[in-house]
Amino acid sequence: MSFPSSLLFASCQHSDPSPTYAALYCFLLSTAFVGGLYVVPKDVRRLPRDDERQIKWRMVLVLMVCLVATLLYPALFCNGEDVGEDRWSENSSSRNSSTNALRYLGWSWDARRDVAVLLHVMTLYLGPIVTALARLHLAKTHFVGAFSCTPRKQPIGYIQAFRDIVIKPTISFFREAGSSSKWGKARDLIVAPLAEEVVFRGCMVVPLLKSGLSPVAVAWVAPLFFGTAHLHHAMLKIQEGVNLKSVLIMTVFQFAYTTLFGAYAAHAFIRSGS
């Protein structure tokens, strides 16, 4: 008997699940992703969202869901030996004649392809990037603070300016910030994005494609699970005492944003295979 981890590297002929099976699988997976956040001791669950214990518990549970979903993927969708090239991705260069489950999950590396995708994604953040570059340029001749800007006596170079506005504040944060703030950054910048990509893109997109849905349909259906998974934030806001109208506005905005971004991310995954 093979261990689940070894099945990830074995040659895989992906099954063609029915649309109902694929949708039910995505629903249960998204439910497990969100439900896992509440499988914590009551005393921890009552703590603020940014409390260190709350953050640690949720990070561990989310990563466990990612691990289990990844390990179960071959058992759910791989019938056996791969018999040839399987072009689920529109980028055929990302596919080999023999495909394992990790490739279906998007765990493959192609420098040219992945750099191109990264540059394309960066266009979504063109505004903040331009702002950061303008701030860097300004820092050559001014002391730039969060809410202040005063002239320097002598101009400095870009390297020194980068140290002043990026490296020094970062070092200062890790030296002076509390433990909860540091764990919060790890959650927001590392664990949450990684977990969401693994679960809502890696584990969902290919089964939906294999169920017979078109790439365009999958790009819009997959993020609905992603957007719906964020609706539990509304309940948290209500428990915190936020009025219902404000919660409704915030929820609609967050659902729209996460769904639109999810559609883009799913489209990029389908086009690139990564």
PDB file of C-alpha atoms in Angstrom:
ATOM      1  CA  MET A   1       0.000   0.000   0.000  1.00  0.00           C
ATOM      2  CA  SER A   2       1.334   3.430  -0.947  1.00  0.00           C
ATOM      3  CA  PHE A   3       1.433   6.284   1.542  1.00  0.00           C
ATOM      4  CA  PRO A   4      -0.621   9.346   0.491  1.00  0.00           C
ATOM      5  CA  SER A   5       2.536  11.428   0.119  1.00  0.00           C
ATOM      6  CA  SER A   6       4.048   8.973  -2.359  1.00  0.00           C
ATOM      7  CA  LEU A   7       0.891   9.099  -4.494  1.00  0.00           C
ATOM      8  CA  LEU A   8       1.551  12.796  -5.128  1.00  0.00           C
ATOM      9  CA  PHE A   9       4.654  11.882  -7.131  1.00  0.00           C
ATOM     10  CA  ALA A  10       3.215   8.819  -8.883  1.00  0.00           C
ATOM     11  CA  SER A  11       2.066   9.038 -12.493  1.00  0.00           C
ATOM     12  CA  CYS A  12      -1.593  10.025 -12.524  1.00  0.00           C
ATOM     13  CA  GLN A  13      -4.439   9.674 -15.010  1.00  0.00           C
ATOM     14  CA  HIS A  14      -6.916  12.268 -13.814  1.00  0.00           C
ATOM     15  CA  SER A  15     -10.532  11.163 -13.569  1.00  0.00           C
ATOM     16  CA  ASP A  16     -13.428  13.068 -15.132  1.00  0.00           C
ATOM     17  CA  PRO A  17     -15.795  13.729 -12.223  1.00  0.00           C
ATOM     18  CA  SER A  18     -19.386  14.703 -12.832  1.00  0.00           C
ATOM     19  CA  PRO A  19     -20.256  18.384 -12.362  1.00  0.00           C
ATOM     20  CA  THR A  20     -22.249  17.442  -9.250  1.00  0.00           C
ATOM     21  CA  TYR A  21     -19.315  15.530  -7.755  1.00  0.00           C
ATOM     22  CA  ALA A  22     -16.887  18.352  -8.516  1.00  0.00           C
ATOM     23  CA  ALA A  23     -19.193  21.019  -7.063  1.00  0.00           C
ATOM     24  CA  LEU A  24     -19.862  18.943  -3.944  1.00  0.00           C
ATOM     25  CA  TYR A  25     -16.129  18.375  -3.498  1.00  0.00           C
ATOM     26  CA  CYS A  26     -15.423  22.123  -3.774  1.00  0.00           C
ATOM     27  CA  PHE A  27     -18.233  22.935  -1.352  1.00  0.00           C
ATOM     28  CA  LEU A  28     -17.026  20.435   1.263  1.00  0.00           C
ATOM     29  CA  LEU A  29     -13.443  21.615   0.878  1.00  0.00           C
ATOM     30  CA  SER A  30     -14.363  25.277   1.344  1.00  0.00           C
ATOM     31  CA  THR A  31     -16.560  24.317   4.315  1.00  0.00           C
ATOM     32  CA  ALA A  32     -13.659  22.430   5.904  1.00  0.00           C
ATOM     33  CA  PHE A  33     -11.377  25.421   5.280  1.00  0.00           C
ATOM     34  CA  VAL A  34     -13.713  27.824   7.088  1.00  0.00           C
ATOM     35  CA  GLY A  35     -15.061  25.334   9.638  1.00  0.00           C
ATOM     36  CA  GLY A  36     -11.545  24.483  10.724  1.00  0.00           C
ATOM     37  CA  LEU A  37     -11.127  28.053  11.942  1.00  0.00           C
ATOM     38  CA  TYR A  38     -13.748  27.390  14.599  1.00  0.00           C
ATOM     39  CA  VAL A  39     -12.410  24.053  15.829  1.00  0.00           C
ATOM     40  CA  VAL A  40     -10.536  25.748  18.612  1.00  0.00           C
ATOM     41  CA  PRO A  41     -11.035  25.757  22.400  1.00  0.00           C
ATOM     42  CA  LYS A  42     -13.829  28.046  23.540  1.00  0.00           C
ATOM     43  CA  ASP A  43     -11.503  30.234  25.565  1.00  0.00           C
ATOM     44  CA  VAL A  44      -9.375  30.842  22.456  1.00  0.00           C
ATOM     45  CA  ARG A  45     -12.394  31.373  20.190  1.00  0.00           C
ATOM     46  CA  ARG A  46     -13.570  34.211  22.431  1.00  0.00           C
ATOM     47  CA  LEU A  47     -10.280  36.062  22.082  1.00  0.00           C
ATOM     48  CA  PRO A  48      -9.918  38.974  19.593  1.00  0.00           C
ATOM     49  CA  ARG A  49      -9.037  37.977  16.044  1.00  0.00           C
ATOM     50  CA  ASP A  50      -5.567  39.521  16.360  1.00  0.00           C
ATOM     51  CA  ASP A  51      -4.721  37.847  19.665  1.00  0.00           C
ATOM     52  CA  GLU A  52      -1.550  35.749  19.403  1.00  0.00           C
ATOM     53  CA  ARG A  53      -3.193  32.515  20.600  1.00  0.00           C
ATOM     54  CA  GLN A  54      -6.088  32.962  18.197  1.00  0.00           C
ATOM     55  CA  ILE A  55      -3.715  33.568  15.285  1.00  0.00           C
ATOM     56  CA  LYS A  56      -1.550  30.531  16.066  1.00  0.00           C
ATOM     57  CA  TRP A  57      -4.514  28.187  16.415  1.00  0.00           C
ATOM     58  CA  ARG A  58      -6.057  29.328  13.136  1.00  0.00           C
ATOM     59  CA  MET A  59      -2.758  29.138  11.254  1.00  0.00           C
ATOM     60  CA  VAL A  60      -2.185  25.553  12.382  1.00  0.00           C
ATOM     61  CA  LEU A  61      -5.733  24.470  11.500  1.00  0.00           C
ATOM     62  CA  VAL A  62      -5.658  26.117   8.068  1.00  0.00           C
ATOM     63  CA  LEU A  63      -2.311  24.517   7.239  1.00  0.00           C
ATOM     64  CA  MET A  64      -3.680  21.139   8.347  1.00  0.00           C
ATOM     65  CA  VAL A  65      -6.628  21.522   5.950  1.00  0.00           C
ATOM     66  CA  CYS A  66      -4.168  22.345   3.151  1.00  0.00           C
ATOM     67  CA  LEU A  67      -2.050  19.302   3.938  1.00  0.00           C
ATOM     68  CA  VAL A  68      -4.992  16.908   4.144  1.00  0.00           C
ATOM     69  CA  ALA A  69      -6.571  18.288   0.944  1.00  0.00           C
ATOM     70  CA  THR A  70      -3.281  17.891  -0.919  1.00  0.00           C
ATOM     71  CA  LEU A  71      -2.644  14.357   0.331  1.00  0.00           C
ATOM     72  CA  LEU A  72      -6.204  13.216  -0.470  1.00  0.00           C
ATOM     73  CA  TYR A  73      -6.203  14.663  -4.001  1.00  0.00           C
ATOM     74  CA  PRO A  74      -4.590  11.612  -5.718  1.00  0.00           C
ATOM     75  CA  ALA A  75      -6.983   9.226  -3.947  1.00  0.00           C
ATOM     76  CA  LEU A  76      -9.989  11.254  -5.082  1.00  0.00           C
ATOM     77  CA  PHE A  77      -9.008  12.076  -8.664  1.00  0.00           C
ATOM     78  CA  CYS A  78      -6.174   9.845  -9.906  1.00  0.00           C
ATOM     79  CA  ASN A  79      -7.302   6.613 -11.548  1.00  0.00           C
ATOM     80  CA  GLY A  80      -3.824   5.180 -12.090  1.00  0.00           C
ATOM     81  CA  GLU A  81      -1.076   5.391 -14.667  1.00  0.00           C
ATOM     82  CA  ASP A  82      -1.091   8.387 -16.958  1.00  0.00           C
ATOM     83  CA  VAL A  83      -1.476   7.332 -20.573  1.00  0.00           C
ATOM     84  CA  GLY A  84      -0.407  10.491 -22.324  1.00  0.00           C
ATOM     85  CA  GLU A  85      -0.300  14.241 -22.321  1.00  0.00           C
ATOM     86  CA  ASP A  86      -3.243  15.732 -20.494  1.00  0.00           C
ATOM     87  CA  ARG A  87      -3.696  19.354 -21.524  1.00  0.00           C
ATOM     88  CA  TRP A  88      -5.903  20.746 -18.827  1.00  0.00           C
ATOM     89  CA  SER A  89      -3.785  23.878 -18.937  1.00  0.00           C
ATOM     90  CA  GLU A  90      -3.888  26.144 -21.976  1.00  0.00           C
ATOM     91  CA  ASN A  91      -0.105  26.397 -21.687  1.00  0.00           C
ATOM     92  CA  SER A  92       0.876  23.043 -23.186  1.00  0.00           C
ATOM     93  CA  SER A  93       4.540  23.715 -22.532  1.00  0.00           C
ATOM     94  CA  SER A  94       3.863  23.279 -18.820  1.00  0.00           C
ATOM     95  CA  ARG A  95       2.710  19.712 -19.352  1.00  0.00           C
ATOM     96  CA  ASN A  96       4.889  16.646 -19.650  1.00  0.00           C
ATOM     97  CA  SER A  97       3.930  13.357 -21.288  1.00  0.00           C
ATOM     98  CA  SER A  98       3.770  11.920 -17.763  1.00  0.00           C
ATOM     99  CA  THR A  99       1.860  13.914 -15.161  1.00  0.00           C
ATOM    100  CA  ASN A 100       1.674  13.483 -11.407  1.00  0.00           C
ATOM    101  CA  ALA A 101      -0.849  14.892  -8.948  1.00  0.00           C
ATOM    102  CA  LEU A 102       1.458  17.722  -7.912  1.00  0.00           C
ATOM    103  CA  ARG A 103       1.359  19.121 -11.442  1.00  0.00           C
ATOM    104  CA  TYR A 104      -2.438  19.091 -11.418  1.00  0.00           C
ATOM    105  CA  LEU A 105      -2.236  21.008  -8.140  1.00  0.00           C
ATOM    106  CA  GLY A 106      -0.021  23.606  -9.783  1.00  0.00           C
ATOM    107  CA  TRP A 107       3.216  22.620  -8.044  1.00  0.00           C
ATOM    108  CA  SER A 108       5.529  22.922 -11.025  1.00  0.00           C
ATOM    109  CA  TRP A 109       8.290  25.359 -11.893  1.00  0.00           C
ATOM    110  CA  ASP A 110       9.047  26.977 -15.206  1.00  0.00           C
ATOM    111  CA  ALA A 111      11.101  30.153 -14.816  1.00  0.00           C
ATOM    112  CA  ARG A 112       9.972  31.888 -18.000  1.00  0.00           C
ATOM    113  CA  ARG A 113       6.304  31.078 -17.476  1.00  0.00           C
ATOM    114  CA  ASP A 114       6.193  31.922 -13.778  1.00  0.00           C
ATOM    115  CA  VAL A 115       8.071  35.217 -14.138  1.00  0.00           C
ATOM    116  CA  ALA A 116       5.655  36.209 -16.910  1.00  0.00           C
ATOM    117  CA  VAL A 117       2.674  35.412 -14.644  1.00  0.00           C
ATOM    118  CA  LEU A 118       4.263  37.323 -11.762  1.00  0.00           C
ATOM    119  CA  LEU A 119       4.805  40.411 -13.923  1.00  0.00           C
ATOM    120  CA  HIS A 120       1.216  40.210 -15.146  1.00  0.00           C
ATOM    121  CA  VAL A 121      -0.120  39.958 -11.584  1.00  0.00           C
ATOM    122  CA  MET A 122       1.971  42.979 -10.621  1.00  0.00           C
ATOM    123  CA  THR A 123      -0.122  45.111 -12.980  1.00  0.00           C
ATOM    124  CA  LEU A 124      -2.968  44.748 -10.459  1.00  0.00           C
ATOM    125  CA  TYR A 125      -0.797  46.606  -7.979  1.00  0.00           C
ATOM    126  CA  LEU A 126       0.558  49.188 -10.405  1.00  0.00           C
ATOM    127  CA  GLY A 127      -0.824  52.067  -8.319  1.00  0.00           C
ATOM    128  CA  PRO A 128       0.916  51.076  -5.058  1.00  0.00           C
ATOM    129  CA  ILE A 129       4.096  50.201  -6.987  1.00  0.00           C
ATOM    130  CA  VAL A 130       4.234  53.644  -8.612  1.00  0.00           C
ATOM    131  CA  THR A 131       3.505  55.272  -5.254  1.00  0.00           C
ATOM    132  CA  ALA A 132       6.339  53.310  -3.624  1.00  0.00           C
ATOM    133  CA  LEU A 133       8.766  54.290  -6.402  1.00  0.00           C
ATOM    134  CA  ALA A 134       7.741  57.954  -6.107  1.00  0.00           C
ATOM    135  CA  ARG A 135       8.262  57.767  -2.341  1.00  0.00           C
ATOM    136  CA  LEU A 136      11.701  56.241  -2.891  1.00  0.00           C
ATOM    137  CA  HIS A 137      12.628  59.035  -5.294  1.00  0.00           C
ATOM    138  CA  LEU A 138      11.373  61.664  -2.838  1.00  0.00           C
ATOM    139  CA  ALA A 139      13.422  60.077  -0.033  1.00  0.00           C
ATOM    140  CA  LYS A 140      16.607  61.078  -1.868  1.00  0.00           C
ATOM    141  CA  THR A 141      15.997  64.714  -1.000  1.00  0.00           C
ATOM    142  CA  HIS A 142      13.545  64.503   1.939  1.00  0.00           C
ATOM    143  CA  PHE A 143      13.023  62.682   5.214  1.00  0.00           C
ATOM    144  CA  VAL A 144       9.830  60.794   4.468  1.00  0.00           C
ATOM    145  CA  GLY A 145       7.692  59.686   7.409  1.00  0.00           C
ATOM    146  CA  ALA A 146       4.224  58.220   7.625  1.00  0.00           C
ATOM    147  CA  PHE A 147       2.644  61.685   7.890  1.00  0.00           C
ATOM    148  CA  SER A 148       5.587  64.038   7.397  1.00  0.00           C
ATOM    149  CA  CYS A 149       8.108  65.100   4.777  1.00  0.00           C
ATOM    150  CA  THR A 150      11.012  67.443   5.557  1.00  0.00           C
ATOM    151  CA  PRO A 151      13.940  68.434   3.304  1.00  0.00           C
ATOM    152  CA  ARG A 152      17.402  66.904   3.769  1.00  0.00           C
ATOM    153  CA  LYS A 153      20.501  69.080   4.021  1.00  0.00           C
ATOM    154  CA  GLN A 154      22.290  66.840   1.524  1.00  0.00           C
ATOM    155  CA  PRO A 155      20.734  64.547  -1.107  1.00  0.00           C
ATOM    156  CA  ILE A 156      21.415  60.817  -0.811  1.00  0.00           C
ATOM    157  CA  GLY A 157      21.428  57.943  -3.309  1.00  0.00           C
ATOM    158  CA  TYR A 158      18.692  55.447  -4.038  1.00  0.00           C
ATOM    159  CA  ILE A 159      20.369  52.683  -2.032  1.00  0.00           C
ATOM    160  CA  GLN A 160      20.512  54.814   1.099  1.00  0.00           C
ATOM    161  CA  ALA A 161      16.961  56.022   0.485  1.00  0.00           C
ATOM    162  CA  PHE A 162      15.792  52.390   0.204  1.00  0.00           C
ATOM    163  CA  ARG A 163      17.485  51.606   3.516  1.00  0.00           C
ATOM    164  CA  ASP A 164      15.791  54.580   5.189  1.00  0.00           C
ATOM    165  CA  ILE A 165      12.227  53.929   4.063  1.00  0.00           C
ATOM    166  CA  VAL A 166      12.153  50.126   3.729  1.00  0.00           C
ATOM    167  CA  ILE A 167      14.928  48.273   5.554  1.00  0.00           C
ATOM    168  CA  LYS A 168      15.156  50.388   8.721  1.00  0.00           C
ATOM    169  CA  PRO A 169      11.355  50.493   9.351  1.00  0.00           C
ATOM    170  CA  THR A 170      11.172  46.735   8.782  1.00  0.00           C
ATOM    171  CA  ILE A 171      13.979  46.048  11.257  1.00  0.00           C
ATOM    172  CA  SER A 172      12.382  48.487  13.698  1.00  0.00           C
ATOM    173  CA  PHE A 173       9.048  46.673  13.404  1.00  0.00           C
ATOM    174  CA  PHE A 174      10.530  43.278  14.254  1.00  0.00           C
ATOM    175  CA  ARG A 175      12.473  44.771  17.165  1.00  0.00           C
ATOM    176  CA  GLU A 176       9.702  46.826  18.705  1.00  0.00           C
ATOM    177  CA  ALA A 177       6.388  45.298  17.646  1.00  0.00           C
ATOM    178  CA  GLY A 178       4.572  42.950  19.995  1.00  0.00           C
ATOM    179  CA  SER A 179       4.391  39.232  19.398  1.00  0.00           C
ATOM    180  CA  SER A 180       0.754  39.423  18.260  1.00  0.00           C
ATOM    181  CA  SER A 181       1.633  41.995  15.583  1.00  0.00           C
ATOM    182  CA  LYS A 182       4.416  39.788  14.212  1.00  0.00           C
ATOM    183  CA  TRP A 183       2.194  36.710  14.093  1.00  0.00           C
ATOM    184  CA  GLY A 184      -0.502  38.829  12.453  1.00  0.00           C
ATOM    185  CA  LYS A 185       1.905  39.815   9.677  1.00  0.00           C
ATOM    186  CA  ALA A 186       2.878  36.167   9.166  1.00  0.00           C
ATOM    187  CA  ARG A 187      -0.812  35.266   8.890  1.00  0.00           C
ATOM    188  CA  ASP A 188      -1.716  38.071   6.490  1.00  0.00           C
ATOM    189  CA  LEU A 189       1.350  37.986   4.230  1.00  0.00           C
ATOM    190  CA  ILE A 190       2.382  34.324   4.207  1.00  0.00           C
ATOM    191  CA  VAL A 191      -0.007  31.713   5.602  1.00  0.00           C
ATOM    192  CA  ALA A 192      -3.365  33.099   4.414  1.00  0.00           C
ATOM    193  CA  PRO A 193      -2.324  33.749   0.767  1.00  0.00           C
ATOM    194  CA  LEU A 194      -0.525  30.388   0.528  1.00  0.00           C
ATOM    195  CA  ALA A 195      -3.411  28.436   2.056  1.00  0.00           C
ATOM    196  CA  GLU A 196      -6.020  30.129  -0.123  1.00  0.00           C
ATOM    197  CA  GLU A 197      -4.064  29.443  -3.314  1.00  0.00           C
ATOM    198  CA  VAL A 198      -3.547  25.780  -2.415  1.00  0.00           C
ATOM    199  CA  VAL A 199      -7.184  25.152  -1.486  1.00  0.00           C
ATOM    200  CA  PHE A 200      -9.211  27.448  -3.734  1.00  0.00           C
ATOM    201  CA  ARG A 201      -7.049  27.276  -6.861  1.00  0.00           C
ATOM    202  CA  GLY A 202      -4.800  24.246  -6.698  1.00  0.00           C
ATOM    203  CA  CYS A 203      -7.364  21.791  -5.352  1.00  0.00           C
ATOM    204  CA  MET A 204     -10.484  23.094  -7.129  1.00  0.00           C
ATOM    205  CA  VAL A 205      -9.714  24.345 -10.625  1.00  0.00           C
ATOM    206  CA  VAL A 206      -8.698  21.100 -12.351  1.00  0.00           C
ATOM    207  CA  PRO A 207     -11.593  18.980 -10.970  1.00  0.00           C
ATOM    208  CA  LEU A 208     -14.024  21.631 -12.217  1.00  0.00           C
ATOM    209  CA  LEU A 209     -12.333  21.659 -15.624  1.00  0.00           C
ATOM    210  CA  LYS A 210     -12.397  17.869 -15.775  1.00  0.00           C
ATOM    211  CA  SER A 211     -16.107  17.889 -14.967  1.00  0.00           C
ATOM    212  CA  GLY A 212     -16.766  19.402 -18.378  1.00  0.00           C
ATOM    213  CA  LEU A 213     -17.054  23.082 -17.531  1.00  0.00           C
ATOM    214  CA  SER A 214     -15.379  25.482 -19.940  1.00  0.00           C
ATOM    215  CA  PRO A 215     -12.270  27.393 -18.808  1.00  0.00           C
ATOM    216  CA  VAL A 216     -14.304  30.614 -18.729  1.00  0.00           C
ATOM    217  CA  ALA A 217     -16.998  29.015 -16.575  1.00  0.00           C
ATOM    218  CA  VAL A 218     -14.415  27.554 -14.183  1.00  0.00           C
ATOM    219  CA  ALA A 219     -12.684  30.936 -13.873  1.00  0.00           C
ATOM    220  CA  TRP A 220     -15.977  32.355 -12.569  1.00  0.00           C
ATOM    221  CA  VAL A 221     -17.372  29.352 -10.660  1.00  0.00           C
ATOM    222  CA  ALA A 222     -14.238  28.512  -8.627  1.00  0.00           C
ATOM    223  CA  PRO A 223     -13.974  31.970  -7.006  1.00  0.00           C
ATOM    224  CA  LEU A 224     -17.593  31.765  -5.829  1.00  0.00           C
ATOM    225  CA  PHE A 225     -16.398  29.210  -3.269  1.00  0.00           C
ATOM    226  CA  PHE A 226     -13.536  31.565  -2.427  1.00  0.00           C
ATOM    227  CA  GLY A 227     -15.870  34.524  -1.971  1.00  0.00           C
ATOM    228  CA  THR A 228     -18.448  32.534  -0.005  1.00  0.00           C
ATOM    229  CA  ALA A 229     -15.736  31.291   2.352  1.00  0.00           C
ATOM    230  CA  HIS A 230     -15.190  34.892   3.459  1.00  0.00           C
ATOM    231  CA  LEU A 231     -18.823  35.444   4.437  1.00  0.00           C
ATOM    232  CA  HIS A 232     -18.132  34.130   7.938  1.00  0.00           C
ATOM    233  CA  HIS A 233     -16.446  37.485   8.615  1.00  0.00           C
ATOM    234  CA  ALA A 234     -19.947  38.999   8.700  1.00  0.00           C
ATOM    235  CA  MET A 235     -20.870  36.862  11.691  1.00  0.00           C
ATOM    236  CA  LEU A 236     -17.700  37.936  13.491  1.00  0.00           C
ATOM    237  CA  LYS A 237     -18.475  41.603  12.841  1.00  0.00           C
ATOM    238  CA  ILE A 238     -22.018  41.213  14.198  1.00  0.00           C
ATOM    239  CA  GLN A 239     -20.637  39.512  17.314  1.00  0.00           C
ATOM    240  CA  GLU A 240     -18.280  42.473  17.762  1.00  0.00           C
ATOM    241  CA  GLY A 241     -21.271  44.824  17.826  1.00  0.00           C
ATOM    242  CA  VAL A 242     -20.988  46.364  14.346  1.00  0.00           C
ATOM    243  CA  ASN A 243     -24.394  47.507  13.075  1.00  0.00           C
ATOM    244  CA  LEU A 244     -26.116  45.348  10.477  1.00  0.00           C
ATOM    245  CA  LYS A 245     -26.058  47.953   7.678  1.00  0.00           C
ATOM    246  CA  SER A 246     -22.292  48.402   7.947  1.00  0.00           C
ATOM    247  CA  VAL A 247     -21.787  44.628   8.055  1.00  0.00           C
ATOM    248  CA  LEU A 248     -23.904  44.214   4.911  1.00  0.00           C
ATOM    249  CA  ILE A 249     -21.936  46.863   2.996  1.00  0.00           C
ATOM    250  CA  MET A 250     -18.580  45.419   4.067  1.00  0.00           C
ATOM    251  CA  THR A 251     -19.692  41.860   3.242  1.00  0.00           C
ATOM    252  CA  VAL A 252     -20.943  42.733  -0.247  1.00  0.00           C
ATOM    253  CA  PHE A 253     -17.731  44.643  -0.990  1.00  0.00           C
ATOM    254  CA  GLN A 254     -15.510  41.837   0.308  1.00  0.00           C
ATOM    255  CA  PHE A 255     -17.463  39.167  -1.571  1.00  0.00           C
ATOM    256  CA  ALA A 256     -17.242  41.169  -4.816  1.00  0.00           C
ATOM    257  CA  TYR A 257     -13.521  41.850  -4.394  1.00  0.00           C
ATOM    258  CA  THR A 258     -12.557  38.278  -3.441  1.00  0.00           C
ATOM    259  CA  THR A 259     -14.679  36.854  -6.270  1.00  0.00           C
ATOM    260  CA  LEU A 260     -13.178  39.170  -8.884  1.00  0.00           C
ATOM    261  CA  PHE A 261      -9.631  38.539  -7.692  1.00  0.00           C
ATOM    262  CA  GLY A 262     -10.372  34.799  -7.501  1.00  0.00           C
ATOM    263  CA  ALA A 263     -11.599  34.851 -11.103  1.00  0.00           C
ATOM    264  CA  TYR A 264      -8.374  36.478 -12.220  1.00  0.00           C
ATOM    265  CA  ALA A 265      -6.245  34.032 -10.205  1.00  0.00           C
ATOM    266  CA  ALA A 266      -8.183  31.039 -11.564  1.00  0.00           C
ATOM    267  CA  HIS A 267      -7.787  32.362 -15.109  1.00  0.00           C
ATOM    268  CA  ALA A 268      -4.024  32.759 -14.573  1.00  0.00           C
ATOM    269  CA  PHE A 269      -3.834  29.200 -13.215  1.00  0.00           C
ATOM    270  CA  ILE A 270      -5.741  27.792 -16.182  1.00  0.00           C
ATOM    271  CA  ARG A 271      -3.592  29.689 -18.689  1.00  0.00           C
ATOM    272  CA  SER A 272      -0.249  28.905 -17.047  1.00  0.00           C
ATOM    273  CA  GLY A 273      -0.709  25.671 -15.103  1.00  0.00           C
ATOM    274  CA  SER A 274       0.966  27.197 -12.055  1.00  0.00           C
TER     275      SER A 274
END
